[in-house]
Amino acid sequence: MELTVHGPLRGITGSKTVSLPDIDHHVSVQNVLERFVEQYPGARSHLFDEPGTLRASVRVLVNGERADPDTSCPPTAEVSLIPAAQGG
């Protein structure tokens, strides 16, 4: 599965797109996010709050549509992760 990352996540991944290997069936967006954080632990604080809940400021798009953690995500989906921009 390919993910496009935005904002501070690019500094963590070193790339605009990253691959999550071994996702060959439908999974939830939450599963995708957990796999992403396993691969890039520095992304955790940008995506999740202390209890492990997806931050309200994070946008996840699946095939161009906004998705929540329970949304089903096929392995061929285009997934974008957009954390809140900080600064002013």
PDB file of C-alpha atoms in Angstrom, residues 16-69:
ATOM      1  CA  LYS A  16       6.412  12.326  -0.091  1.00  0.00           C
ATOM      2  CA  THR A  17       5.252   8.726  -0.577  1.00  0.00           C
ATOM      3  CA  VAL A  18       5.953   5.646   1.477  1.00  0.00           C
ATOM      4  CA  SER A  19       5.060   1.988   1.114  1.00  0.00           C
ATOM      5  CA  LEU A  20       3.495  -0.204   3.740  1.00  0.00           C
ATOM      6  CA  PRO A  21       4.429  -3.758   2.785  1.00  0.00           C
ATOM      7  CA  ASP A  22       2.294  -6.839   3.238  1.00  0.00           C
ATOM      8  CA  ILE A  23      -1.134  -5.202   3.161  1.00  0.00           C
ATOM      9  CA  ASP A  24      -2.897  -7.402   0.657  1.00  0.00           C
ATOM     10  CA  HIS A  25      -6.488  -7.321   1.945  1.00  0.00           C
ATOM     11  CA  HIS A  26      -9.019  -4.778   3.230  1.00  0.00           C
ATOM     12  CA  VAL A  27      -8.006  -3.271   6.559  1.00  0.00           C
ATOM     13  CA  SER A  28      -9.338  -0.334   8.542  1.00  0.00           C
ATOM     14  CA  VAL A  29      -7.782   3.102   8.379  1.00  0.00           C
ATOM     15  CA  GLN A  30      -6.818   2.553  12.024  1.00  0.00           C
ATOM     16  CA  ASN A  31      -4.802  -0.529  10.961  1.00  0.00           C
ATOM     17  CA  VAL A  32      -3.072   1.496   8.251  1.00  0.00           C
ATOM     18  CA  LEU A  33      -2.167   4.225  10.756  1.00  0.00           C
ATOM     19  CA  GLU A  34      -0.858   1.685  13.261  1.00  0.00           C
ATOM     20  CA  ARG A  35       1.325   0.058  10.575  1.00  0.00           C
ATOM     21  CA  PHE A  36       2.584   3.489   9.509  1.00  0.00           C
ATOM     22  CA  VAL A  37       3.555   4.360  13.100  1.00  0.00           C
ATOM     23  CA  GLU A  38       5.287   0.978  13.520  1.00  0.00           C
ATOM     24  CA  GLN A  39       7.415   1.839  10.484  1.00  0.00           C
ATOM     25  CA  TYR A  40       7.875   5.520  11.464  1.00  0.00           C
ATOM     26  CA  PRO A  41       7.608   5.823  15.286  1.00  0.00           C
ATOM     27  CA  GLY A  42       8.317   9.573  15.175  1.00  0.00           C
ATOM     28  CA  ALA A  43       4.939  10.078  13.507  1.00  0.00           C
ATOM     29  CA  ARG A  44       2.964   8.929  16.552  1.00  0.00           C
ATOM     30  CA  SER A  45       2.760  12.332  18.250  1.00  0.00           C
ATOM     31  CA  HIS A  46       1.636  13.991  14.995  1.00  0.00           C
ATOM     32  CA  LEU A  47      -1.215  11.525  14.479  1.00  0.00           C
ATOM     33  CA  PHE A  48      -2.354  10.369  17.937  1.00  0.00           C
ATOM     34  CA  ASP A  49      -2.971  11.971  21.301  1.00  0.00           C
ATOM     35  CA  GLU A  50      -1.714  10.451  24.573  1.00  0.00           C
ATOM     36  CA  PRO A  51      -4.480   7.820  24.922  1.00  0.00           C
ATOM     37  CA  GLY A  52      -3.836   6.714  21.330  1.00  0.00           C
ATOM     38  CA  THR A  53      -6.852   8.376  19.723  1.00  0.00           C
ATOM     39  CA  LEU A  54      -6.468   9.914  16.276  1.00  0.00           C
ATOM     40  CA  ARG A  55      -6.098  13.669  16.706  1.00  0.00           C
ATOM     41  CA  ALA A  56      -9.141  15.630  15.522  1.00  0.00           C
ATOM     42  CA  SER A  57      -6.805  17.874  13.512  1.00  0.00           C
ATOM     43  CA  VAL A  58      -5.509  14.976  11.374  1.00  0.00           C
ATOM     44  CA  ARG A  59      -7.119  14.394   7.988  1.00  0.00           C
ATOM     45  CA  VAL A  60      -6.977  10.963   6.409  1.00  0.00           C
ATOM     46  CA  LEU A  61      -8.124  10.627   2.812  1.00  0.00           C
ATOM     47  CA  VAL A  62      -8.866   7.299   1.129  1.00  0.00           C
ATOM     48  CA  ASN A  63      -9.214   7.636  -2.626  1.00  0.00           C
ATOM     49  CA  GLY A  64      -9.725  11.382  -2.176  1.00  0.00           C
ATOM     50  CA  GLU A  65     -12.535  11.047   0.379  1.00  0.00           C
ATOM     51  CA  ARG A  66     -12.199  11.915   4.054  1.00  0.00           C
ATOM     52  CA  ALA A  67     -12.072   8.764   6.160  1.00  0.00           C
ATOM     53  CA  ASP A  68     -12.331   7.974   9.860  1.00  0.00           C
ATOM     54  CA  PRO A  69     -10.416   5.232  11.700  1.00  0.00           C
TER      55      PRO A  69
END
